[in-house]
Tab-separated table of C-alpha atoms and ligand atoms in Angstrom:
chain	number	residue	atom	x	y	z
A	708	MET	CA	-0.009	-0.003	0.009
A	709	THR	CA	1.656	3.184	-1.095
A	710	PHE	CA	-0.947	5.810	-0.146
A	711	LYS	CA	-1.730	7.714	2.985
A	712	GLY	CA	-5.085	8.430	4.581
A	713	TYR	CA	-7.070	7.332	7.541
A	714	ALA	CA	-9.199	4.219	7.732
A	715	ASP	CA	-11.225	2.538	10.397
A	716	PRO	CA	-13.649	-0.174	9.196
A	717	ASP	CA	-16.064	0.985	11.844
A	718	TYR	CA	-16.318	4.530	10.400
A	719	GLY	CA	-14.941	4.346	6.813
A	720	ALA	CA	-11.961	5.884	5.082
A	721	VAL	CA	-10.623	9.252	4.072
A	722	LEU	CA	-7.599	9.792	1.816
A	723	SER	CA	-4.910	12.340	1.893
A	724	PRO	CA	-5.199	14.983	-0.859
A	725	ASP	CA	-1.866	13.566	-2.158
A	726	ASP	CA	-3.787	10.365	-3.041
A	727	LEU	CA	-6.266	12.161	-5.336
A	728	PRO	CA	-5.777	10.112	-8.597
A	729	LYS	CA	-3.865	11.839	-11.452
A	730	LYS	CA	-5.573	9.779	-14.166
A	731	TRP	CA	-9.090	8.790	-15.132
A	732	TYR	CA	-9.881	5.177	-16.110
A	733	ASN	CA	-11.391	4.483	-19.519
A	734	ILE	CA	-13.067	1.095	-19.511
A	735	VAL	CA	-13.366	0.801	-23.358
A	736	PRO	CA	-10.221	-1.303	-24.041
A	737	ASP	CA	-11.173	-3.665	-21.154
A	738	LEU	CA	-14.767	-4.430	-22.208
A	739	PRO	CA	-15.395	-8.073	-22.924
A	740	GLU	CA	-16.689	-7.123	-26.401
A	741	PRO	CA	-15.996	-3.946	-28.535
A	742	LEU	CA	-18.549	-1.286	-28.326
A	743	ALA	CA	-20.864	-1.090	-31.361
A	744	PRO	CA	-20.180	2.028	-33.400
A	745	MET	CA	-22.516	4.977	-33.488
A	746	LEU	CA	-24.351	5.076	-36.760
A	747	ASP	CA	-25.440	7.938	-39.022
A	748	SER	CA	-29.224	7.678	-39.023
A	749	HIS	CA	-29.485	8.320	-42.834
A	750	THR	CA	-26.664	6.163	-44.147
A	751	LEU	CA	-26.483	3.677	-41.238
A	752	LYS	CA	-22.623	4.014	-41.561
A	753	PRO	CA	-20.405	4.469	-38.482
A	754	VAL	CA	-19.788	8.058	-37.549
A	755	GLY	CA	-16.230	9.083	-36.817
A	756	PRO	CA	-14.556	11.809	-34.662
A	757	LYS	CA	-14.661	14.540	-37.391
A	758	GLN	CA	-18.467	14.538	-37.487
A	759	PHE	CA	-18.462	15.342	-33.705
A	760	GLU	CA	-16.082	18.242	-33.643
A	761	ARG	CA	-18.662	20.834	-34.565
A	762	LEU	CA	-20.690	19.804	-31.565
A	763	PHE	CA	-18.199	18.846	-28.808
A	764	PRO	CA	-14.757	20.222	-27.742
A	765	LYS	CA	-11.995	18.465	-29.585
A	766	GLU	CA	-10.250	16.850	-26.626
A	767	LEU	CA	-13.545	15.268	-25.533
A	768	VAL	CA	-14.091	13.888	-29.071
A	769	ARG	CA	-10.648	12.399	-28.884
A	770	GLN	CA	-11.447	10.774	-25.511
A	771	GLN	CA	-14.794	9.537	-26.783
A	772	PHE	CA	-13.085	7.501	-29.555
A	773	SER	CA	-9.981	6.640	-27.608
A	774	LYS	CA	-8.958	3.032	-26.739
A	775	GLU	CA	-6.339	4.188	-24.223
A	776	ARG	CA	-6.954	2.815	-20.731
A	777	TRP	CA	-5.899	5.964	-18.828
A	778	PHE	CA	-6.407	9.693	-19.524
A	779	ASP	CA	-4.154	12.248	-17.694
A	780	ILE	CA	-6.171	14.690	-15.484
A	781	PRO	CA	-4.946	18.221	-16.464
A	782	GLN	CA	-3.306	20.009	-13.541
A	783	GLU	CA	-5.991	22.789	-13.642
A	784	VAL	CA	-8.756	20.225	-13.272
A	785	TRP	CA	-6.878	18.278	-10.623
A	786	GLU	CA	-6.524	21.519	-8.607
A	787	ALA	CA	-10.236	22.320	-9.132
A	788	TYR	CA	-11.045	18.790	-7.738
A	789	ARG	CA	-8.901	19.541	-4.680
A	790	THR	CA	-11.102	22.610	-3.919
A	791	LEU	CA	-14.439	20.755	-4.286
A	792	PRO	CA	-12.967	19.118	-2.135
A	793	ARG	CA	-11.789	15.751	-3.326
A	794	PRO	CA	-11.030	13.007	-2.324
A	795	THR	CA	-14.470	12.512	-0.788
A	796	PRO	CA	-14.863	10.146	2.183
A	797	LEU	CA	-16.145	6.581	2.059
A	798	VAL	CA	-18.451	6.444	5.044
A	799	ARG	CA	-19.772	3.555	7.030
A	800	ALA	CA	-23.564	3.826	7.712
A	801	ARG	CA	-23.461	2.191	11.101
A	802	ARG	CA	-26.572	3.709	12.510
A	803	LEU	CA	-28.594	2.525	9.401
A	804	GLU	CA	-27.090	-0.962	9.900
A	805	LYS	CA	-28.177	-0.969	13.515
A	806	PHE	CA	-31.649	0.231	12.638
A	807	LEU	CA	-31.920	-2.564	10.078
A	808	GLY	CA	-30.501	-5.123	12.582
A	809	THR	CA	-28.208	-6.433	9.773
A	810	PRO	CA	-24.824	-8.175	10.133
A	811	ALA	CA	-23.901	-6.516	6.739
A	812	LYS	CA	-21.542	-3.501	6.603
A	813	ILE	CA	-22.958	-0.607	4.533
A	814	PHE	CA	-20.623	1.984	3.053
A	815	TYR	CA	-21.369	4.954	0.917
A	816	LYS	CA	-19.265	7.317	-1.202
A	817	ALA	CA	-20.150	10.772	0.067
A	818	GLU	CA	-20.479	12.803	-3.191
A	819	GLN	CA	-23.092	15.082	-1.559
A	820	PHE	CA	-20.288	17.312	-0.244
A	821	SER	CA	-19.504	19.195	-3.489
A	822	PRO	CA	-20.562	22.894	-3.533
A	823	VAL	CA	-23.477	21.991	-5.849
A	824	GLY	CA	-24.369	18.887	-3.993
A	825	SER	CA	-23.530	16.086	-6.407
A	826	MET	CA	-20.845	14.162	-8.319
A	827	LYS	CA	-21.601	16.167	-11.491
A	828	PRO	CA	-18.592	18.528	-11.157
A	829	ASN	CA	-16.277	15.496	-11.661
A	830	THR	CA	-16.919	15.828	-15.403
A	831	ALA	CA	-18.315	19.339	-15.633
A	832	LEU	CA	-15.013	20.835	-14.448
A	833	ALA	CA	-13.059	18.818	-17.045
A	834	GLN	CA	-15.460	19.694	-19.907
A	835	ALA	CA	-15.547	23.424	-19.147
A	836	TYR	CA	-11.740	23.365	-18.899
A	837	TYR	CA	-11.301	21.696	-22.294
A	838	ALA	CA	-13.806	24.080	-23.928
A	839	LYS	CA	-12.077	27.132	-22.526
A	840	LYS	CA	-8.685	25.774	-23.557
A	841	GLN	CA	-9.960	25.462	-27.128
A	842	GLY	CA	-10.861	29.105	-27.151
A	843	LEU	CA	-14.596	28.608	-27.222
A	844	GLU	CA	-17.041	31.162	-25.742
A	845	LEU	CA	-20.274	29.452	-24.903
A	846	ALA	CA	-21.127	26.097	-23.326
A	847	VAL	CA	-24.716	24.886	-24.104
A	848	SER	CA	-26.357	22.012	-22.336
A	849	GLU	CA	-29.489	20.594	-20.802
A	850	THR	CA	-30.426	19.682	-17.250
A	851	GLY	CA	-33.045	17.419	-15.793
A	852	ALA	CA	-33.057	17.738	-12.030
A	853	GLY	CA	-30.746	20.799	-12.200
A	854	GLN	CA	-27.841	18.938	-10.657
A	855	TRP	CA	-25.828	18.832	-13.907
A	856	GLY	CA	-26.870	22.354	-14.794
A	857	SER	CA	-25.649	23.656	-11.414
A	858	ALA	CA	-22.337	21.805	-11.777
A	859	LEU	CA	-21.885	23.093	-15.294
A	860	ALA	CA	-22.733	26.653	-14.301
A	861	MET	CA	-20.221	26.493	-11.388
A	862	SER	CA	-17.532	25.010	-13.678
A	863	CYS	CA	-18.092	27.578	-16.400
A	864	ALA	CA	-17.860	30.340	-13.842
A	865	ARG	CA	-14.518	28.824	-12.702
A	866	PHE	CA	-12.994	28.649	-16.183
A	867	GLN	CA	-14.778	31.925	-17.465
A	868	LEU	CA	-16.994	30.439	-20.058
A	869	LYS	CA	-20.589	31.576	-20.729
A	870	ALA	CA	-23.220	28.876	-20.110
A	871	ARG	CA	-26.782	28.467	-21.495
A	872	ILE	CA	-28.762	25.687	-20.006
A	873	TYR	CA	-32.072	24.189	-21.117
A	874	MET	CA	-33.878	22.969	-18.007
A	875	VAL	CA	-36.722	20.402	-18.323
A	876	ARG	CA	-39.857	22.419	-17.491
A	877	VAL	CA	-41.322	19.978	-14.958
A	878	SER	CA	-38.034	19.950	-13.050
A	879	ALA	CA	-37.761	23.761	-13.115
A	880	GLN	CA	-41.180	23.940	-11.525
A	881	GLN	CA	-40.414	21.147	-9.019
A	882	LYS	CA	-36.976	22.622	-8.067
A	883	PRO	CA	-36.965	26.417	-8.400
A	884	GLY	CA	-33.914	26.514	-6.167
A	885	ARG	CA	-31.845	24.787	-8.818
A	886	LYS	CA	-32.574	27.361	-11.349
A	887	ILE	CA	-31.703	30.235	-8.992
A	888	LEU	CA	-28.458	28.352	-8.229
A	889	MET	CA	-27.510	28.267	-11.926
A	890	GLU	CA	-28.357	31.848	-12.405
A	891	THR	CA	-26.294	32.826	-9.359
A	892	TYR	CA	-23.280	31.246	-11.028
A	893	GLY	CA	-24.000	33.414	-14.026
A	894	ALA	CA	-25.654	30.898	-16.365
A	895	GLU	CA	-28.615	31.652	-18.614
A	896	VAL	CA	-31.451	29.169	-17.927
A	897	LEU	CA	-34.290	28.497	-20.325
A	898	GLU	CA	-37.171	26.235	-19.485
A	899	SER	CA	-37.556	23.399	-22.045
A	900	PRO	CA	-39.458	23.178	-24.307
A	901	SER	CA	-38.588	26.748	-25.022
A	902	GLU	CA	-39.354	29.302	-27.684
A	903	ASN	CA	-35.632	29.503	-28.466
A	904	THR	CA	-35.471	26.524	-30.874
A	905	GLU	CA	-37.450	24.959	-33.674
A	906	THR	CA	-37.864	21.802	-31.589
A	907	GLY	CA	-39.182	23.727	-28.564
A	908	ARG	CA	-41.554	25.914	-30.650
A	909	LYS	CA	-43.023	22.884	-32.373
A	910	LEU	CA	-43.802	21.074	-29.067
A	911	LEU	CA	-45.216	24.202	-27.402
A	912	ALA	CA	-47.529	24.720	-30.344
A	913	GLU	CA	-48.898	21.196	-29.743
A	914	ASN	CA	-49.051	21.622	-25.951
A	915	PRO	CA	-48.294	24.971	-24.270
A	916	ASN	CA	-47.945	23.152	-20.936
A	917	HIS	CA	-45.582	20.434	-22.182
A	918	PRO	CA	-43.625	19.114	-19.152
A	919	GLY	CA	-40.533	18.484	-21.251
A	920	SER	CA	-38.047	15.641	-20.895
A	921	LEU	CA	-34.255	15.148	-20.939
A	922	GLY	CA	-34.457	13.882	-24.541
A	923	ILE	CA	-36.208	17.137	-25.647
A	924	ALA	CA	-33.841	19.373	-23.726
A	925	ILE	CA	-30.892	17.574	-25.386
A	926	SER	CA	-32.480	18.252	-28.790
A	927	GLU	CA	-32.803	21.909	-27.986
A	928	ALA	CA	-29.245	22.254	-26.688
A	929	ILE	CA	-27.864	20.525	-29.850
A	930	GLU	CA	-29.960	22.713	-32.138
A	931	ASP	CA	-28.765	25.834	-30.329
A	932	THR	CA	-25.129	24.794	-30.403
A	933	LEU	CA	-25.146	24.092	-34.167
A	934	ALA	CA	-26.548	27.624	-34.721
A	935	GLN	CA	-23.502	29.281	-33.143
A	936	GLN	CA	-19.925	28.881	-34.255
A	937	GLU	CA	-18.188	29.564	-30.913
A	938	ALA	CA	-20.533	27.287	-28.949
A	939	ARG	CA	-20.093	23.656	-28.002
A	940	TYR	CA	-22.408	21.139	-26.338
A	941	LEU	CA	-21.271	19.792	-22.981
A	942	LEU	CA	-22.937	16.541	-22.153
A	943	ALA	CA	-23.492	15.231	-18.604
A	944	SER	CA	-23.526	11.538	-19.078
A	945	ALA	CA	-23.625	8.413	-21.301
A	946	PHE	CA	-20.599	9.242	-23.458
A	947	ASN	CA	-17.388	7.345	-22.709
A	948	TYR	CA	-15.429	10.472	-21.619
A	949	ALA	CA	-18.082	11.539	-19.011
A	950	LEU	CA	-17.993	8.032	-17.551
A	951	ALA	CA	-14.207	8.092	-17.527
A	952	HIS	CA	-14.079	11.420	-15.654
A	953	GLN	CA	-16.478	10.017	-13.052
A	954	THR	CA	-14.121	7.077	-12.317
A	955	ILE	CA	-12.284	9.508	-9.982
A	956	MET	CA	-14.865	8.235	-7.490
A	957	GLY	CA	-14.291	4.561	-8.058
A	958	LEU	CA	-10.450	5.011	-8.137
A	959	GLU	CA	-10.656	6.758	-4.713
A	960	ALA	CA	-13.063	4.063	-3.442
A	961	GLN	CA	-10.601	1.310	-4.449
A	962	LYS	CA	-7.863	2.912	-2.304
A	963	GLN	CA	-10.301	3.464	0.556
A	964	PHE	CA	-11.411	-0.165	0.632
A	965	GLU	CA	-7.780	-1.306	0.351
A	966	LEU	CA	-6.924	0.961	3.294
A	967	MET	CA	-9.581	-0.858	5.357
A	968	ASP	CA	-8.481	-4.220	4.041
A	969	LEU	CA	-11.952	-4.884	2.708
A	970	VAL	CA	-13.356	-5.764	-0.706
A	971	PRO	CA	-17.050	-4.840	-1.424
A	972	ASP	CA	-19.315	-7.904	-2.021
A	973	MET	CA	-21.903	-5.801	-3.739
A	974	MET	CA	-21.907	-2.267	-5.246
A	975	CYS	CA	-25.075	-0.491	-6.242
A	976	GLY	CA	-26.145	2.920	-7.430
A	977	CYS	CA	-28.664	4.723	-9.558
A	978	ILE	CA	-28.636	5.020	-13.298
A	979	GLY	CA	-29.993	7.980	-15.339
A	980	GLY	CA	-27.565	8.145	-18.292
A	981	GLY	CA	-25.221	5.888	-16.258
A	982	SER	CA	-22.265	8.212	-15.480
A	983	ASN	CA	-22.224	8.164	-11.610
A	984	TYR	CA	-22.715	4.476	-11.253
A	985	SER	CA	-20.222	3.618	-13.941
A	986	GLY	CA	-17.706	6.002	-12.421
A	987	PHE	CA	-18.157	4.346	-9.086
A	988	ILE	CA	-17.865	0.746	-10.218
A	989	TYR	CA	-15.695	0.655	-13.417
A	990	PRO	CA	-12.330	0.340	-11.585
A	991	PHE	CA	-13.864	-2.581	-9.705
A	992	VAL	CA	-15.401	-4.062	-12.864
A	993	ARG	CA	-11.913	-4.064	-14.384
A	994	GLU	CA	-10.694	-6.163	-11.374
A	995	LYS	CA	-13.644	-8.482	-11.711
A	996	LEU	CA	-13.048	-9.019	-15.407
A	997	ARG	CA	-9.475	-9.891	-14.632
A	998	GLY	CA	-10.728	-12.472	-12.127
A	999	ARG	CA	-9.315	-10.696	-9.097
A	1000	ILE	CA	-12.530	-9.918	-7.170
A	1001	GLU	CA	-16.016	-11.360	-7.129
A	1002	THR	CA	-17.994	-8.189	-6.440
A	1003	GLU	CA	-21.640	-8.144	-7.584
A	1004	PHE	CA	-22.795	-5.035	-9.390
A	1005	VAL	CA	-26.441	-3.817	-9.372
A	1006	ALA	CA	-27.701	-0.771	-11.268
A	1007	CYS	CA	-30.922	0.752	-10.009
A	1008	GLU	CA	-33.480	2.622	-12.110
A	1009	PRO	CA	-37.069	3.922	-11.572
A	1010	THR	CA	-39.992	1.678	-12.625
A	1011	ALA	CA	-41.359	4.719	-14.370
A	1012	VAL	CA	-38.289	4.869	-16.705
A	1013	PRO	CA	-37.342	1.160	-17.018
A	1014	SER	CA	-34.667	1.423	-19.761
A	1015	THR	CA	-32.707	-1.703	-18.710
A	1016	THR	CA	-35.431	-3.748	-16.994
A	1017	ARG	CA	-38.171	-3.423	-19.724
A	1018	GLY	CA	-36.337	-1.770	-22.619
A	1019	ARG	CA	-34.231	-3.318	-25.333
A	1020	PHE	CA	-30.514	-3.396	-26.069
A	1021	THR	CA	-30.550	-1.945	-29.535
A	1022	TYR	CA	-29.926	1.087	-31.710
A	1023	ASP	CA	-31.851	4.298	-30.812
A	1024	TYR	CA	-31.470	8.079	-30.883
A	1025	ALA	CA	-30.084	9.755	-27.757
A	1026	ASP	CA	-32.505	12.648	-28.054
A	1027	ALA	CA	-36.197	13.148	-28.682
A	1028	ALA	CA	-35.971	15.142	-32.004
A	1029	GLU	CA	-33.629	12.632	-33.646
A	1030	HIS	CA	-30.649	14.965	-34.019
A	1031	THR	CA	-28.122	12.475	-32.675
A	1032	PRO	CA	-26.584	9.477	-34.391
A	1033	LEU	CA	-27.986	6.051	-33.537
A	1034	VAL	CA	-26.439	4.637	-30.416
A	1035	LYS	CA	-26.470	0.982	-29.335
A	1036	MET	CA	-27.739	1.002	-25.788
A	1037	TYR	CA	-30.612	-0.069	-23.555
A	1038	SER	CA	-33.582	2.093	-24.369
A	1039	ILE	CA	-37.297	2.306	-23.859
A	1040	GLY	CA	-37.512	4.293	-27.100
A	1041	HIS	CA	-36.729	8.026	-27.541
A	1042	SER	CA	-40.365	8.986	-27.991
A	1043	THR	CA	-41.738	7.063	-24.958
A	1044	PRO	CA	-43.049	9.647	-22.483
A	1045	ASN	CA	-41.267	9.937	-19.086
A	1046	PRO	CA	-43.624	10.275	-16.152
A	1047	PRO	CA	-42.691	13.315	-14.003
A	1048	ILE	CA	-41.075	11.420	-11.079
A	1049	HIS	CA	-39.001	13.451	-8.601
A	1050	ALA	CA	-35.752	11.795	-9.606
A	1051	GLY	CA	-35.586	14.152	-12.587
A	1052	GLY	CA	-31.959	13.000	-13.353
A	1053	LEU	CA	-33.200	9.485	-13.996
A	1054	ARG	CA	-35.771	10.545	-16.604
A	1055	PHE	CA	-33.770	9.511	-19.653
A	1056	HIS	CA	-34.911	6.847	-22.129
A	1057	GLY	CA	-31.498	5.430	-22.838
A	1058	LYS	CA	-28.337	4.321	-20.918
A	1059	ALA	CA	-24.552	4.642	-21.536
A	1060	PRO	CA	-23.405	2.205	-24.265
A	1061	SER	CA	-20.634	0.651	-22.124
A	1062	LEU	CA	-22.895	0.145	-19.165
A	1063	SER	CA	-25.601	-1.203	-21.398
A	1064	LEU	CA	-23.137	-3.724	-22.860
A	1065	LEU	CA	-22.106	-4.855	-19.363
A	1066	ILE	CA	-25.771	-5.306	-18.381
A	1067	HIS	CA	-26.500	-7.143	-21.633
A	1068	LEU	CA	-23.556	-9.540	-20.883
A	1069	GLY	CA	-24.630	-10.058	-17.320
A	1070	VAL	CA	-21.572	-8.468	-15.739
A	1071	VAL	CA	-23.899	-5.865	-14.197
A	1072	LYS	CA	-27.380	-6.775	-12.978
A	1073	SER	CA	-30.251	-4.199	-12.989
A	1074	VAL	CA	-33.417	-3.611	-10.883
A	1075	ALA	CA	-36.171	-1.010	-10.792
A	1076	PHE	CA	-38.068	0.688	-7.939
A	1077	PRO	CA	-41.197	2.843	-7.670
A	1078	GLN	CA	-40.659	6.242	-6.122
A	1079	THR	CA	-42.556	5.645	-2.864
A	1080	LYS	CA	-40.139	2.794	-2.053
A	1081	VAL	CA	-37.247	5.051	-2.974
A	1082	PHE	CA	-38.422	7.841	-0.665
A	1083	GLU	CA	-39.075	5.344	2.185
A	1084	ALA	CA	-35.393	4.384	1.983
A	1085	ALA	CA	-34.337	8.060	1.729
A	1086	LYS	CA	-36.205	8.930	4.907
A	1087	MET	CA	-34.680	5.993	6.731
A	1088	PHE	CA	-31.253	7.252	5.717
A	1089	ALA	CA	-32.054	10.839	6.807
A	1090	GLN	CA	-33.244	9.676	10.233
A	1091	THR	CA	-30.364	7.305	10.868
A	1092	GLU	CA	-27.354	8.862	9.129
A	1093	GLY	CA	-28.536	12.516	9.033
A	1094	VAL	CA	-28.008	12.783	5.267
A	1095	ILE	CA	-30.861	13.773	2.962
A	1096	PRO	CA	-30.037	11.901	-0.254
A	1097	ALA	CA	-31.016	13.163	-3.712
A	1098	PRO	CA	-34.039	11.239	-4.991
A	1099	GLU	CA	-31.746	9.802	-7.636
A	1100	SER	CA	-29.139	8.510	-5.194
A	1101	ALA	CA	-31.884	6.955	-3.094
A	1102	HIS	CA	-32.522	4.382	-5.785
A	1103	GLY	CA	-29.157	2.818	-5.054
A	1104	LEU	CA	-29.763	3.221	-1.319
A	1105	ARG	CA	-33.032	1.349	-1.706
A	1106	TYR	CA	-31.198	-1.669	-3.040
A	1107	ALA	CA	-28.443	-1.440	-0.417
A	1108	ILE	CA	-31.126	-1.471	2.293
A	1109	ASP	CA	-32.929	-4.457	0.691
A	1110	GLU	CA	-29.649	-6.358	0.475
A	1111	ALA	CA	-28.858	-5.569	4.153
A	1112	ILE	CA	-32.342	-6.892	5.130
A	1113	ARG	CA	-31.648	-10.062	3.116
A	1114	CYS	CA	-28.363	-10.382	5.070
A	1115	ARG	CA	-30.325	-10.102	8.296
A	1116	LYS	CA	-32.273	-13.212	7.281
A	1117	THR	CA	-29.294	-15.162	6.025
A	1118	GLY	CA	-26.799	-13.960	8.617
A	1119	GLU	CA	-24.319	-12.986	5.792
A	1120	LYS	CA	-21.764	-10.294	6.775
A	1121	LYS	CA	-21.705	-8.803	3.300
A	1122	VAL	CA	-19.811	-5.561	2.516
A	1123	ILE	CA	-22.308	-3.391	0.721
A	1124	ALA	CA	-21.406	-0.122	-1.079
A	1125	PHE	CA	-23.578	2.416	-2.741
A	1126	ASN	CA	-22.870	5.756	-4.377
A	1127	ASN	CA	-24.522	8.700	-2.604
A	1128	CYS	CA	-24.173	10.741	-5.706
A	1129	GLY	CA	-25.998	13.800	-4.424
A	1130	HIS	CA	-27.963	15.480	-1.629
A	1131	GLY	CA	-31.661	16.292	-1.702
A	1132	LEU	CA	-31.612	19.665	0.034
A	1133	LEU	CA	-33.064	21.284	-3.074
A	1134	ASP	CA	-35.615	18.482	-3.429
A	1135	LEU	CA	-37.437	19.172	-0.208
A	1136	SER	CA	-40.802	19.684	-1.911
A	1137	ALA	CA	-40.595	16.012	-2.987
A	1138	TYR	CA	-39.874	15.018	0.640
A	1139	ASP	CA	-42.759	17.202	1.716
A	1140	GLU	CA	-45.165	15.292	-0.633
A	1141	TYR	CA	-43.826	12.010	0.742
A	1142	ASN	CA	-44.177	13.183	4.393
A	1143	LYS	CA	-47.750	14.137	3.768
A	1144	GLY	CA	-48.553	10.891	2.071
A	1145	LYS	CA	-49.168	12.602	-1.291
A	1146	LEU	CA	-46.396	10.984	-3.284
A	1147	VAL	CA	-47.790	8.766	-6.056
A	1148	ASP	CA	-46.210	5.969	-8.033
A	1149	TRP	CA	-46.476	6.357	-11.767
A	1150	GLU	CA	-47.484	3.490	-14.009
A	1151	PRO	CA	-44.575	2.379	-16.230
A	1152	PRO	CA	-45.045	4.079	-19.576
A	1153	GLU	CA	-46.285	2.311	-22.640
A	1154	ILE	CA	-43.124	1.654	-24.534
A	1155	GLN	CA	-42.917	3.202	-27.975
A	1156	LEU	CA	-40.085	1.631	-29.853
A	1157	PHE	CA	-38.520	3.495	-32.732
A	1158	GLU	CA	-39.354	2.130	-36.291
A	1159	TYR	CA	-35.698	1.141	-36.917
A	1160	LEU	CA	-35.703	-0.983	-33.864
A	1161	ARG	CA	-38.585	-3.171	-35.113
A	1162	LYS	CA	-36.713	-4.072	-38.344
B	2194	PLP	C1	-27.740	13.466	-8.254
B	2194	PLP	C2	-27.862	12.746	-9.508
B	2194	PLP	N1	-27.565	11.424	-9.539
B	2194	PLP	C3	-27.737	10.731	-10.636
B	2194	PLP	C4	-28.099	11.282	-11.867
B	2194	PLP	C5	-28.219	10.441	-13.048
B	2194	PLP	O1	-27.293	10.587	-14.039
B	2194	PLP	P1	-26.147	9.503	-14.249
B	2194	PLP	O2	-26.787	8.185	-14.357
B	2194	PLP	O3	-25.440	9.883	-15.542
B	2194	PLP	O4	-25.229	9.512	-13.046
B	2194	PLP	C6	-28.334	12.643	-11.922
B	2194	PLP	C7	-28.673	13.260	-13.164
B	2194	PLP	O5	-28.959	14.449	-13.264
B	2194	PLP	C8	-28.240	13.394	-10.732
B	2194	PLP	O6	-28.463	14.714	-10.675
């Protein structure tokens, strides 16, 4: 063991700042099968890096298509991580264990400590940095729950880049605090669907009260980016580079478990596009694929957006208006409506291609929960550990609790780890609904699969 830090299996582990990793891990070369290429939706031919450079900063395009296992973290980004601060602690939830009466040990990665309250700055800082370095002026993006938007707004402020963010209308109404946060960092926030794009205007003409979705907001952000030469689109999740940047969490967690002389038996977390969960587990997945550990991996999604539990592993668009290439992933179809659950960050029809492949191959398992079960877990966590989790994070927490209860029955002393990828302090209206018994479970949507998928 060559790193410093403090570990006590009764409480968890913290690392010294010197142990903050200097590289991100890219799982692409280690996947059991190559990733299917993205396809041009007209020609059905693979799309290459050149076609992406008008939309994304060049370095991110390079990383997206790279088969290198490690990417150097630029010094400026590493320093920005230090001030978040990173490394984040790996905490043992002993009071929760006691409450559940389980012999299992439950650990969580405490990503709620970042200034915006989630893990999103892990990639937002990197993306804003690369955009600025390329001499660009404006970052355009979308946000669901507002966690990504806040992280991007903060990161753009840090690297002096303008930011314009399309926020899913239903989330903007559920979480006005997030919009204020983004504006405080200096970003321009437009509720999506908006009057600013062709896509938005068309949808508003059909339904002036359209609730929006992540797929629609992505379409608006892409359309807007393509209309401005000095703008690029910064994407929260799903793409290989966003997942790689998030591995900072898993790389830290590996050192933290090693310091405690433990190996997690099971790691769970929530999946929206798949970035936080992939970032948490991929360094461990690498070890599992090399036959060095036997950890079980469980991805958790809402029953209202059941991409991996009821969707198909096939080609689909990543956005609602069909601007993107076709991507091979788990999807419930890009035109399937997403019920307005409170975990706005999980309202996305598709999932990251690499994570989808791992689920398809059975390396990662997936499960789904209705939101009342999720909030029940979240409240248990709040009352035992004192932490109010984001509704997204609480999906992973739900599975961790269920597994700990199973251990109570079997007597197994499993080591369980979940990613507490954000706090819910700007989601209190959702907690209020739950506390008052008003929270409802949405029926799973009727899945509308894209024509191409039926061929
Ligand atoms: C706190 C939080 N967790 C999870 C997610 C889901 O995204 P991903 O699956 O890419 O981590 C979001 C998305 O906005 C989020 O805000």
